[in-house]
Amino acid sequence: MRNIAQNRCGVKNVSEIGKLYNYGKSAVGEDWVYINSKNLNRLYYIHSDGGTYSFGGKDYRFIPDKLYFLPYTAKISPRSDPNNYFLHSYADFELIPPITAYAPAICDPNTDEMMSSACRVFLDGAVMASEKRINISDLSDNLTTLCTSAIKYLAHRVAEINGFLPVSDEIVIDSLEYMLENISRSITIKEISGRYFLTEDAFIRRFKKSMCITPYAWLKTVRLKAARSLLNNGKTLDYTAAAVGYSDAAALLHAMKKRL
């Protein structure tokens, strides 16, 4: 168990955890609609005009050459215009500590040198991923760290510009790291809450207050996102089920179908 008291002196070690699920560059056609309703963080760089998104009952247009951060707690529905394709680079990822907010964050990537450099890494990697020159599940450790660090820097920077703050509860952050590290096996809330000498109910309340979602729902979402990423990269159902903590391929398929 990680020492929470020591964490207070070394939170940066926890905040470096991240997981990249989908990454690339593509043209979005007239029949494309992306519903951000599965607790998914998404980072967009918009290359060309044409896209819109729905938020709070209103429609907004994506602005070319801007960076958009869509936190998983924001109910956003990006879409393309019927007769106007647009080009974007994108990444779907976990960020720990997470950023919870109810609106998208928008910024100019050239606001500072560090942000501009991070954006170049993000965009170059997106091109390589879209051209199948790199495979997310097979990236080298150094490249994975580089890409994920760039995305995290951009996401945090965008959040700061817009006044969003990462989750700060160290027990919740540690529990997220623990669940990600143990995604391939059965994990119970009793096991997790016991690490922090909390009752299950107390831990669930604390987690939901920070994350706007229960730990059960968060872990299921993470498992299904990881499963889709593995399947998209050619892994078998049996391999994927074992890798993300399901008893067999049938159980994984059932969970994926229920989520649709």
Short mmCIF file of C-alpha atoms in Angstrom, two decimals:
data_model
loop_
_atom_site.label_atom_id
_atom_site.label_comp_id
_atom_site.label_asym_id
_atom_site.label_seq_id
_atom_site.Cartn_x
_atom_site.Cartn_y
_atom_site.Cartn_z
CA MET A 1 0.00 0.00 0.00
CA ARG A 2 1.29 3.47 -0.85
CA ASN A 3 1.90 5.59 2.24
CA ILE A 4 -0.63 8.42 2.05
CA ALA A 5 1.34 10.53 4.51
CA GLN A 6 4.34 10.34 2.20
CA ASN A 7 2.07 11.20 -0.70
CA ARG A 8 1.52 14.63 0.76
CA CYS A 9 5.20 15.31 0.19
CA GLY A 10 5.30 13.65 -3.21
CA VAL A 11 2.01 14.05 -5.02
CA LYS A 12 3.88 14.54 -8.31
CA ASN A 13 4.65 10.81 -8.34
CA VAL A 14 0.93 10.08 -8.43
CA SER A 15 0.05 12.83 -10.89
CA GLU A 16 2.40 11.34 -13.50
CA ILE A 17 0.07 8.39 -14.10
CA GLY A 18 -1.77 8.45 -17.40
CA LYS A 19 -3.26 6.04 -19.94
CA LEU A 20 -3.66 6.68 -23.65
CA TYR A 21 -6.55 4.78 -25.30
CA ASN A 22 -7.12 6.23 -28.78
CA TYR A 23 -4.87 8.60 -30.65
CA GLY A 24 -4.71 9.81 -34.23
CA LYS A 25 -5.55 12.29 -36.95
CA SER A 26 -8.56 11.99 -39.24
CA ALA A 27 -11.07 13.74 -41.45
CA VAL A 28 -14.55 13.76 -39.97
CA GLY A 29 -17.34 13.14 -42.48
CA GLU A 30 -20.97 14.12 -42.71
CA ASP A 31 -22.28 11.07 -40.87
CA TRP A 32 -19.93 11.41 -37.90
CA VAL A 33 -21.30 12.07 -34.43
CA TYR A 34 -19.26 11.56 -31.29
CA ILE A 35 -21.21 11.42 -28.02
CA ASN A 36 -19.02 12.13 -25.01
CA SER A 37 -21.11 10.15 -22.54
CA LYS A 38 -18.86 7.27 -21.54
CA ASN A 39 -16.67 9.07 -19.01
CA LEU A 40 -14.01 9.76 -21.59
CA ASN A 41 -11.45 12.57 -21.64
CA ARG A 42 -10.80 13.82 -25.15
CA LEU A 43 -8.29 16.33 -26.47
CA TYR A 44 -8.89 17.84 -29.92
CA TYR A 45 -6.71 19.99 -32.12
CA ILE A 46 -8.89 21.40 -34.90
CA HIS A 47 -7.08 21.72 -38.25
CA SER A 48 -9.94 22.90 -40.45
CA ASP A 49 -13.41 24.43 -40.23
CA GLY A 50 -16.67 22.51 -40.28
CA GLY A 51 -17.26 20.90 -36.91
CA THR A 52 -19.70 21.92 -34.21
CA TYR A 53 -20.51 20.72 -30.72
CA SER A 54 -23.59 20.84 -28.57
CA PHE A 55 -23.33 21.98 -24.98
CA GLY A 56 -25.93 23.27 -22.55
CA GLY A 57 -28.67 23.21 -25.17
CA LYS A 58 -26.72 25.39 -27.63
CA ASP A 59 -24.54 24.67 -30.67
CA TYR A 60 -21.02 26.05 -30.98
CA ARG A 61 -18.55 25.94 -33.88
CA PHE A 62 -15.06 24.50 -33.50
CA ILE A 63 -12.43 27.14 -34.29
CA PRO A 64 -9.49 26.04 -36.50
CA ASP A 65 -6.00 26.04 -34.93
CA LYS A 66 -7.43 25.85 -31.42
CA LEU A 67 -7.08 23.14 -28.81
CA TYR A 68 -10.19 21.75 -27.11
CA PHE A 69 -10.14 19.75 -23.91
CA LEU A 70 -13.38 17.85 -23.20
CA PRO A 71 -13.31 16.51 -19.61
CA TYR A 72 -15.23 13.31 -19.00
CA THR A 73 -17.73 15.06 -16.74
CA ALA A 74 -18.82 17.52 -19.44
CA LYS A 75 -21.77 16.37 -21.53
CA ILE A 76 -20.53 17.41 -24.96
CA SER A 77 -21.71 16.14 -28.36
CA PRO A 78 -19.23 17.02 -31.15
CA ARG A 79 -20.42 16.52 -34.72
CA SER A 80 -19.59 17.47 -38.30
CA ASP A 81 -21.57 19.76 -40.56
CA PRO A 82 -23.65 17.82 -43.15
CA ASN A 83 -21.70 19.02 -46.18
CA ASN A 84 -18.44 20.19 -44.69
CA TYR A 85 -15.76 17.77 -43.50
CA PHE A 86 -13.22 18.90 -40.94
CA LEU A 87 -9.80 17.61 -39.98
CA HIS A 88 -8.73 17.06 -36.39
CA SER A 89 -6.12 15.37 -34.23
CA TYR A 90 -7.44 13.70 -31.12
CA ALA A 91 -6.58 11.65 -28.07
CA ASP A 92 -8.74 9.73 -25.59
CA PHE A 93 -7.00 9.22 -22.27
CA GLU A 94 -6.99 8.92 -18.50
CA LEU A 95 -5.41 11.72 -16.54
CA ILE A 96 -4.50 11.23 -12.89
CA PRO A 97 -5.30 13.31 -11.03
CA PRO A 98 -8.40 13.76 -13.20
CA ILE A 99 -9.86 17.12 -14.11
CA THR A 100 -13.58 17.37 -13.45
CA ALA A 101 -15.46 20.22 -15.09
CA TYR A 102 -18.80 20.77 -16.74
CA ALA A 103 -17.72 22.79 -19.77
CA PRO A 104 -15.11 22.35 -22.53
CA ALA A 105 -11.82 24.22 -22.26
CA ILE A 106 -10.50 26.08 -25.32
CA CYS A 107 -7.11 27.69 -25.86
CA ASP A 108 -4.46 28.72 -28.38
CA PRO A 109 -1.60 26.16 -28.28
CA ASN A 110 0.92 28.93 -28.98
CA THR A 111 0.33 30.77 -25.71
CA ASP A 112 3.78 29.76 -24.45
CA GLU A 113 6.87 27.91 -25.67
CA MET A 114 6.29 24.84 -23.52
CA MET A 115 2.72 24.48 -24.69
CA SER A 116 3.73 24.93 -28.33
CA SER A 117 6.39 22.21 -27.97
CA ALA A 118 3.96 19.84 -26.27
CA CYS A 119 1.42 20.42 -29.03
CA ARG A 120 3.98 19.56 -31.72
CA VAL A 121 4.69 16.25 -29.99
CA PHE A 122 0.96 15.58 -29.73
CA LEU A 123 0.34 16.40 -33.41
CA ASP A 124 3.35 14.47 -34.75
CA GLY A 125 2.33 11.41 -32.76
CA ALA A 126 -1.26 11.71 -33.99
CA VAL A 127 -0.06 11.64 -37.59
CA MET A 128 2.09 8.55 -36.98
CA ALA A 129 -0.79 6.80 -35.20
CA SER A 130 -3.24 7.59 -38.00
CA GLU A 131 -0.77 6.31 -40.61
CA LYS A 132 -0.28 3.09 -38.60
CA ARG A 133 3.40 3.86 -38.18
CA ILE A 134 2.93 3.40 -34.45
CA ASN A 135 0.57 1.14 -32.52
CA ILE A 136 -0.64 2.51 -29.19
CA SER A 137 -0.47 -0.88 -27.48
CA ASP A 138 3.07 -1.48 -28.77
CA LEU A 139 4.62 1.96 -28.29
CA SER A 140 8.04 2.03 -26.69
CA ASP A 141 8.08 3.16 -23.06
CA ASN A 142 9.88 6.38 -23.94
CA LEU A 143 7.46 7.34 -26.72
CA THR A 144 4.43 6.43 -24.61
CA THR A 145 5.74 8.61 -21.79
CA LEU A 146 6.50 11.45 -24.18
CA CYS A 147 3.08 11.40 -25.86
CA THR A 148 1.18 10.99 -22.60
CA SER A 149 3.20 13.75 -20.93
CA ALA A 150 2.47 16.12 -23.80
CA ILE A 151 -1.25 15.37 -23.62
CA LYS A 152 -1.29 15.77 -19.84
CA TYR A 153 0.57 19.07 -20.01
CA LEU A 154 -1.84 20.41 -22.61
CA ALA A 155 -4.88 19.19 -20.68
CA HIS A 156 -3.67 20.71 -17.43
CA ARG A 157 -2.66 23.95 -19.14
CA VAL A 158 -6.04 24.25 -20.85
CA ALA A 159 -7.72 23.53 -17.53
CA GLU A 160 -5.70 26.23 -15.78
CA ILE A 161 -6.59 28.78 -18.44
CA ASN A 162 -10.25 28.04 -17.93
CA GLY A 163 -10.13 27.84 -14.15
CA PHE A 164 -10.53 24.04 -13.91
CA LEU A 165 -8.71 22.22 -11.14
CA PRO A 166 -7.55 18.58 -10.92
CA VAL A 167 -9.04 16.30 -8.29
CA SER A 168 -7.01 16.89 -5.11
CA ASP A 169 -8.17 14.14 -2.72
CA GLU A 170 -5.02 12.04 -2.32
CA ILE A 171 -6.89 8.91 -1.25
CA VAL A 172 -9.06 9.09 -4.38
CA ILE A 173 -6.00 9.69 -6.56
CA ASP A 174 -4.17 6.75 -4.99
CA SER A 175 -7.23 4.52 -5.48
CA LEU A 176 -7.33 5.43 -9.17
CA GLU A 177 -3.70 4.46 -9.58
CA TYR A 178 -4.32 1.21 -7.70
CA MET A 179 -7.29 0.28 -9.90
CA LEU A 180 -5.33 1.00 -13.10
CA GLU A 181 -2.40 -1.08 -11.89
CA ASN A 182 -4.70 -4.01 -11.07
CA ILE A 183 -7.11 -3.78 -14.00
CA SER A 184 -6.41 -7.37 -15.08
CA ARG A 185 -7.76 -8.98 -11.90
CA SER A 186 -10.91 -8.89 -9.81
CA ILE A 187 -10.93 -5.87 -7.48
CA THR A 188 -13.55 -5.22 -4.81
CA ILE A 189 -14.51 -1.94 -3.16
CA LYS A 190 -13.94 -3.65 0.19
CA GLU A 191 -10.33 -4.33 -0.83
CA ILE A 192 -9.76 -0.76 -2.00
CA SER A 193 -11.45 0.96 0.95
CA GLY A 194 -9.51 -1.24 3.37
CA ARG A 195 -6.26 0.22 2.06
CA TYR A 196 -7.32 3.55 3.57
CA PHE A 197 -9.04 2.19 6.71
CA LEU A 198 -12.41 3.42 5.42
CA THR A 199 -15.75 1.64 5.29
CA GLU A 200 -17.02 0.82 1.82
CA ASP A 201 -19.80 3.43 2.09
CA ALA A 202 -17.40 6.12 3.29
CA PHE A 203 -14.99 5.41 0.43
CA ILE A 204 -17.76 5.41 -2.17
CA ARG A 205 -19.07 8.78 -0.90
CA ARG A 206 -15.58 10.27 -0.93
CA PHE A 207 -14.83 8.94 -4.41
CA LYS A 208 -18.11 10.16 -5.88
CA LYS A 209 -17.68 13.62 -4.34
CA SER A 210 -14.35 14.03 -6.16
CA MET A 211 -15.04 12.13 -9.37
CA CYS A 212 -18.78 12.70 -9.96
CA ILE A 213 -19.08 8.94 -10.52
CA THR A 214 -18.98 5.83 -8.31
CA PRO A 215 -15.80 3.71 -8.17
CA TYR A 216 -17.78 0.76 -9.63
CA ALA A 217 -18.79 2.81 -12.68
CA TRP A 218 -15.33 4.34 -13.11
CA LEU A 219 -13.57 0.97 -13.05
CA LYS A 220 -16.06 -0.57 -15.50
CA THR A 221 -15.60 2.36 -17.86
CA VAL A 222 -11.81 2.10 -17.68
CA ARG A 223 -11.94 -1.64 -18.37
CA LEU A 224 -14.19 -1.23 -21.40
CA LYS A 225 -12.10 1.62 -22.80
CA ALA A 226 -8.96 -0.49 -22.42
CA ALA A 227 -10.76 -3.44 -24.05
CA ARG A 228 -11.81 -1.39 -27.07
CA SER A 229 -8.29 -0.05 -27.47
CA LEU A 230 -6.81 -3.58 -27.39
CA LEU A 231 -9.40 -4.94 -29.82
CA ASN A 232 -8.83 -2.00 -32.19
CA ASN A 233 -5.15 -2.91 -32.17
CA GLY A 234 -5.71 -6.51 -33.20
CA LYS A 235 -5.79 -8.36 -29.88
CA THR A 236 -8.12 -11.36 -29.58
CA LEU A 237 -11.25 -11.36 -27.43
CA ASP A 238 -9.79 -13.99 -25.09
CA TYR A 239 -6.56 -12.01 -24.64
CA THR A 240 -8.45 -8.77 -24.13
CA ALA A 241 -10.89 -10.23 -21.60
CA ALA A 242 -8.02 -11.52 -19.45
CA ALA A 243 -6.09 -8.25 -19.78
CA VAL A 244 -8.94 -6.09 -18.50
CA GLY A 245 -10.25 -8.31 -15.70
CA TYR A 246 -13.17 -10.22 -17.24
CA SER A 247 -13.60 -13.94 -16.63
CA ASP A 248 -13.89 -14.78 -20.34
CA ALA A 249 -14.68 -13.37 -23.79
CA ALA A 250 -18.44 -13.91 -23.34
CA ALA A 251 -18.49 -11.78 -20.17
CA LEU A 252 -16.59 -9.01 -21.92
CA LEU A 253 -18.92 -9.05 -24.93
CA HIS A 254 -21.94 -8.90 -22.64
CA ALA A 255 -20.53 -5.87 -20.81
CA MET A 256 -19.69 -4.10 -24.07
CA LYS A 257 -23.16 -4.72 -25.50
CA LYS A 258 -24.84 -3.41 -22.32
CA ARG A 259 -22.79 -0.20 -22.57
CA LEU A 260 -23.91 0.50 -26.18
#
